Structures are given as structure tokens and as C-alpha cells.
Amino acid sequence: QITLKESGPTLVKPTQTLTLTCTFSGFSLSTSGVGVGWIRQPPGKALEWLALIYWNDDKRYSPSLKSRLTITKDTSKNQVVLTMTNMDPVDTATYYCAHYDRDGRTRWGQGTLVTVSS
Amino acid sequence: DIQMTQSPSSLSASVGDRVTITCRASQGISNYLAWFQQKPGKAPKSLIYAASSLQSGVPSKFSGSGSGTDFTLTISSLQPEDFATYYCQQYNSYPWTFGQGTKVEIK
């Protein structure tokens, strides 16, 4: 059974860097075709795709946020980490991580709410 | 970026109704389309991948169709647990993009 869980701070100050960790089980990020990505959702708004890392360390980013995002993986720890620099109140959102297989199936984590406020 | 446009943005329907939601891509995406269901305060749940394949454990009342630019999600007989917001998402090219959502409410 595939499970994913996001962790990180619930409150960050403007200009700070956010670091979120996705800890997963039930699959290996060294398996061909597998990817783990991040998606966010501001309160009351739609989903927004942020970044994705594949088993071969190929990384993809949203162009509008690329300068602020870094995604990395630690296969031995079954973790994927997303960092977002220069946080602003508009970045307040629930952040989800998700598993993708080579056929296009998606499995979601439960999400973590991050509030940006001084 | 590929724009995904869902219609309608919201709809009211009764239990037992057949409901269809449309998703249109701004350019062709073959069948690289997924559908998700989200209830308030919960994470999205995957329903459909590859435009028409049912994710494991999803009831067969949900079905997807389409290819290229036009796609539909159909719920054959709406039940109380189906009232939620539905999103489409393309994964044909980066950045992956979502539709704005369709809220299905009780009439």
C-alpha cells in the first residue's frame, strides 16, 4: 500500500525559506518510471502543480516558481524535500505531495497547511 | 503552458442524476488526462487516469472519455457521497496544469 505524508512548519514569516518533507512508503523512488511531486492549494482556490522529481533524478518545475523552488530526493530515507525561498503571504496554502507511476496513476498525501504571516 | 478549462464551474443536481463534466485543453494532450475528486478539508482523491482508466478502488459509476483536447467525466447515478469538487489535470507536457474545478452541489 502506497502512503505519503507531508511534514514541515505550519507558520513561516515573509521572506523566509520553507522546507517541506514528503515521507513515503509502499514504493521505491529508485523504481523506473516513478515520480514524486508537489501540488499546492490556497484556501478556497484551485490546485496548482509545483514540481516533480523522477526515479532518475530528472526534475521539473513550474516556470512561474522555478527560481524559488528546489526539489530533491533521498532514496535511502524514502523522502522527497521541497524548498521554496522568499515566502510571501500569497504562498499560504495546503501543500500536497503525490506519487506518480509510469501509467499516470496518482496517489496523494494528506496535505499540510502552511501559513505565511509575520 | 497548456490551459485546462472545465465546464460548468458549478452545477446543482439531484441524487440519482447522471452528471457530466467537461474539460477542454488549449492544445492536444493525447490521453494524458486525470480526474480527481475533492471534498471540503480533504486531500484530492484520484478517480481516472489516461483519460478513461479507473483508478483502483474507484466505483464504476465514474467514467472518463475523450482524447486530444476534449474530455468528459461522467457520474452515472449521483449519490450523496459524490457531492464534491472535481478537477481535471493534464500530464502531457510540463508544467502539468489543472482545471479550475467543478463544484457539484445538491439540488
XYZ file of N, CA, C and O in Angstrom, chain A residues 39 41 45-49 52 54 58 60-63 96 100-101 103-111, chain B residues 1 34 36 38 41-46 48-50 55-56 87 89 91 94-101:
208
model
N 2.127 19.676 -5.068
C 0.989 20.466 -5.545
C 0.520 21.309 -4.364
O 0.589 20.863 -3.213
N -2.566 24.274 -2.796
C -3.935 24.764 -2.955
C -4.178 25.877 -1.938
O -4.369 25.598 -0.743
N -9.240 27.947 -3.253
C -8.825 28.066 -4.657
C -8.484 26.704 -5.255
O -8.590 25.680 -4.607
N -8.066 26.751 -6.522
C -7.805 25.520 -7.255
C -6.413 24.959 -6.947
O -5.573 25.614 -6.324
N -6.186 23.762 -7.418
C -4.900 23.098 -7.259
C -3.876 23.706 -8.214
O -4.200 24.086 -9.349
N -2.631 23.762 -7.761
C -1.528 24.302 -8.565
C -0.347 23.346 -8.487
O 0.153 23.051 -7.401
N 0.112 22.871 -9.627
C 1.251 21.960 -9.697
C 2.549 22.742 -9.523
O 2.738 23.801 -10.128
N 8.283 18.237 -9.605
C 8.251 16.782 -9.727
C 9.670 16.268 -9.846
O 10.500 16.887 -10.522
N 11.839 12.549 -10.616
C 11.701 11.177 -11.066
C 12.780 10.276 -10.465
O 13.783 10.746 -9.916
N 15.629 13.205 -12.702
C 15.091 14.242 -13.581
C 14.129 15.101 -12.761
O 13.291 14.571 -12.031
N 11.473 18.576 -12.654
C 10.638 19.512 -13.416
C 9.998 20.502 -12.449
O 9.604 20.119 -11.349
N 9.899 21.758 -12.925
C 9.366 22.814 -12.067
C 8.317 23.633 -12.800
O 8.362 23.770 -14.036
N 7.420 24.233 -12.027
C 6.521 25.233 -12.583
C 7.359 26.434 -12.991
O 8.105 26.984 -12.167
N 7.255 26.882 -14.242
C 8.080 28.016 -14.697
C 7.873 29.274 -13.863
O 8.823 30.020 -13.632
N 0.538 19.554 -0.912
C 0.396 18.102 -1.031
C 1.597 17.515 -1.766
O 2.099 18.128 -2.724
N 3.516 9.327 -8.543
C 3.086 9.091 -9.911
C 3.772 7.834 -10.426
O 4.983 7.677 -10.268
N 2.972 6.955 -11.084
C 3.612 5.806 -11.713
C 3.688 6.010 -13.221
O 3.178 6.997 -13.760
N 2.211 4.719 -15.604
C 0.940 4.676 -16.329
C 0.094 5.924 -16.118
O -0.932 6.088 -16.771
N 0.504 6.779 -15.196
C -0.236 8.017 -14.973
C -1.092 8.016 -13.727
O -1.813 8.983 -13.478
N -1.028 6.926 -12.953
C -1.810 6.912 -11.713
C -1.181 7.870 -10.705
O 0.024 8.003 -10.626
N -2.041 8.493 -9.896
C -1.607 9.427 -8.868
C -2.116 8.958 -7.518
O -3.265 8.503 -7.403
N -1.267 9.053 -6.513
C -1.698 8.807 -5.127
C -1.256 10.000 -4.291
O -0.094 10.412 -4.359
N -2.174 10.517 -3.482
C -1.954 11.774 -2.772
C -1.619 11.573 -1.303
O -2.120 10.648 -0.667
N -0.818 12.481 -0.773
C -0.654 12.596 0.658
C -1.834 13.354 1.234
O -2.713 13.834 0.512
N -1.842 13.496 2.543
C -2.970 14.136 3.215
C -2.900 15.652 3.172
O -3.912 16.325 3.405
N -1.722 16.190 2.892
C -1.555 17.637 2.804
C -1.151 18.262 4.124
O -1.431 17.724 5.202
N 2.242 27.310 -21.450
C 1.537 26.365 -20.603
C 0.213 25.955 -21.251
O -0.431 26.751 -21.951
N -6.065 13.261 -16.189
C -6.543 12.637 -14.956
C -7.691 13.454 -14.386
O -7.796 14.658 -14.621
N -9.797 14.133 -10.592
C -9.719 13.996 -9.147
C -11.003 14.525 -8.521
O -11.628 15.449 -9.037
N -12.453 16.081 -4.829
C -12.016 16.649 -3.558
C -13.212 17.089 -2.729
O -14.051 17.858 -3.205
N -11.931 20.176 3.010
C -10.980 19.858 4.063
C -10.207 18.569 3.862
O -9.454 18.164 4.757
N -10.385 17.937 2.706
C -9.716 16.664 2.437
C -8.764 16.773 1.248
O -8.894 17.669 0.409
N -7.829 15.832 1.186
C -6.944 15.750 0.031
C -7.718 15.259 -1.186
O -8.725 14.546 -1.056
N -7.265 15.649 -2.372
C -7.897 15.104 -3.578
C -7.782 13.584 -3.601
O -6.846 13.001 -3.058
N -8.772 12.981 -4.272
C -8.775 11.529 -4.469
C -8.726 11.276 -5.970
O -9.444 11.927 -6.735
N -7.882 10.371 -6.383
C -7.753 10.072 -7.806
C -8.899 9.177 -8.268
O -9.206 8.173 -7.628
N -9.649 8.878 -12.187
C -9.403 8.440 -13.554
C -7.989 8.844 -13.960
O -7.519 9.933 -13.607
N -7.296 7.968 -14.697
C -6.030 8.322 -15.321
C -6.078 7.868 -16.778
O -6.944 7.072 -17.154
N -5.179 8.407 -17.570
C -5.158 8.096 -19.010
C -6.534 8.299 -19.638
O -6.965 7.506 -20.482
N -9.029 4.415 -11.593
C -8.029 4.108 -10.580
C -8.588 3.009 -9.673
O -9.802 2.914 -9.469
N -7.687 2.188 -9.137
C -8.074 1.059 -8.302
C -8.974 1.505 -7.147
O -8.698 2.493 -6.464
N -11.676 18.005 -10.337
C -10.619 18.679 -11.096
C -10.081 17.753 -12.193
O -9.891 16.552 -11.958
N -6.691 17.326 -14.833
C -5.274 17.708 -14.878
C -4.609 17.030 -16.066
O -4.793 15.831 -16.286
N -1.158 15.814 -18.007
C 0.242 15.478 -17.741
C 0.944 15.118 -19.049
O 1.846 14.276 -19.081
N 5.035 19.641 -19.531
C 5.309 20.461 -18.353
C 5.142 21.950 -18.687
O 5.474 22.370 -19.791
N 4.624 22.751 -17.740
C 4.162 22.335 -16.421
C 2.812 21.620 -16.491
O 1.946 21.999 -17.285
N 2.652 20.584 -15.682
C 1.343 19.962 -15.588
C 0.362 21.016 -15.076
O 0.745 21.862 -14.254
N -0.862 20.972 -15.554
C -1.818 22.009 -15.198
C -3.182 21.400 -14.878
O -3.578 20.375 -15.456
N -3.880 22.090 -13.959
C -5.201 21.666 -13.508
C -6.272 22.588 -14.096
O -6.010 23.770 -14.385
N -7.470 22.052 -14.200
C -8.618 22.897 -14.450
C -8.977 23.647 -13.181
O -8.425 23.395 -12.101
N -9.921 24.562 -13.309
C -10.280 25.422 -12.180
C -11.247 24.743 -11.210
O -11.538 25.288 -10.143
N -11.731 23.569 -11.583
C -12.622 22.833 -10.699
C -14.083 22.991 -11.064
O -14.504 24.027 -11.592
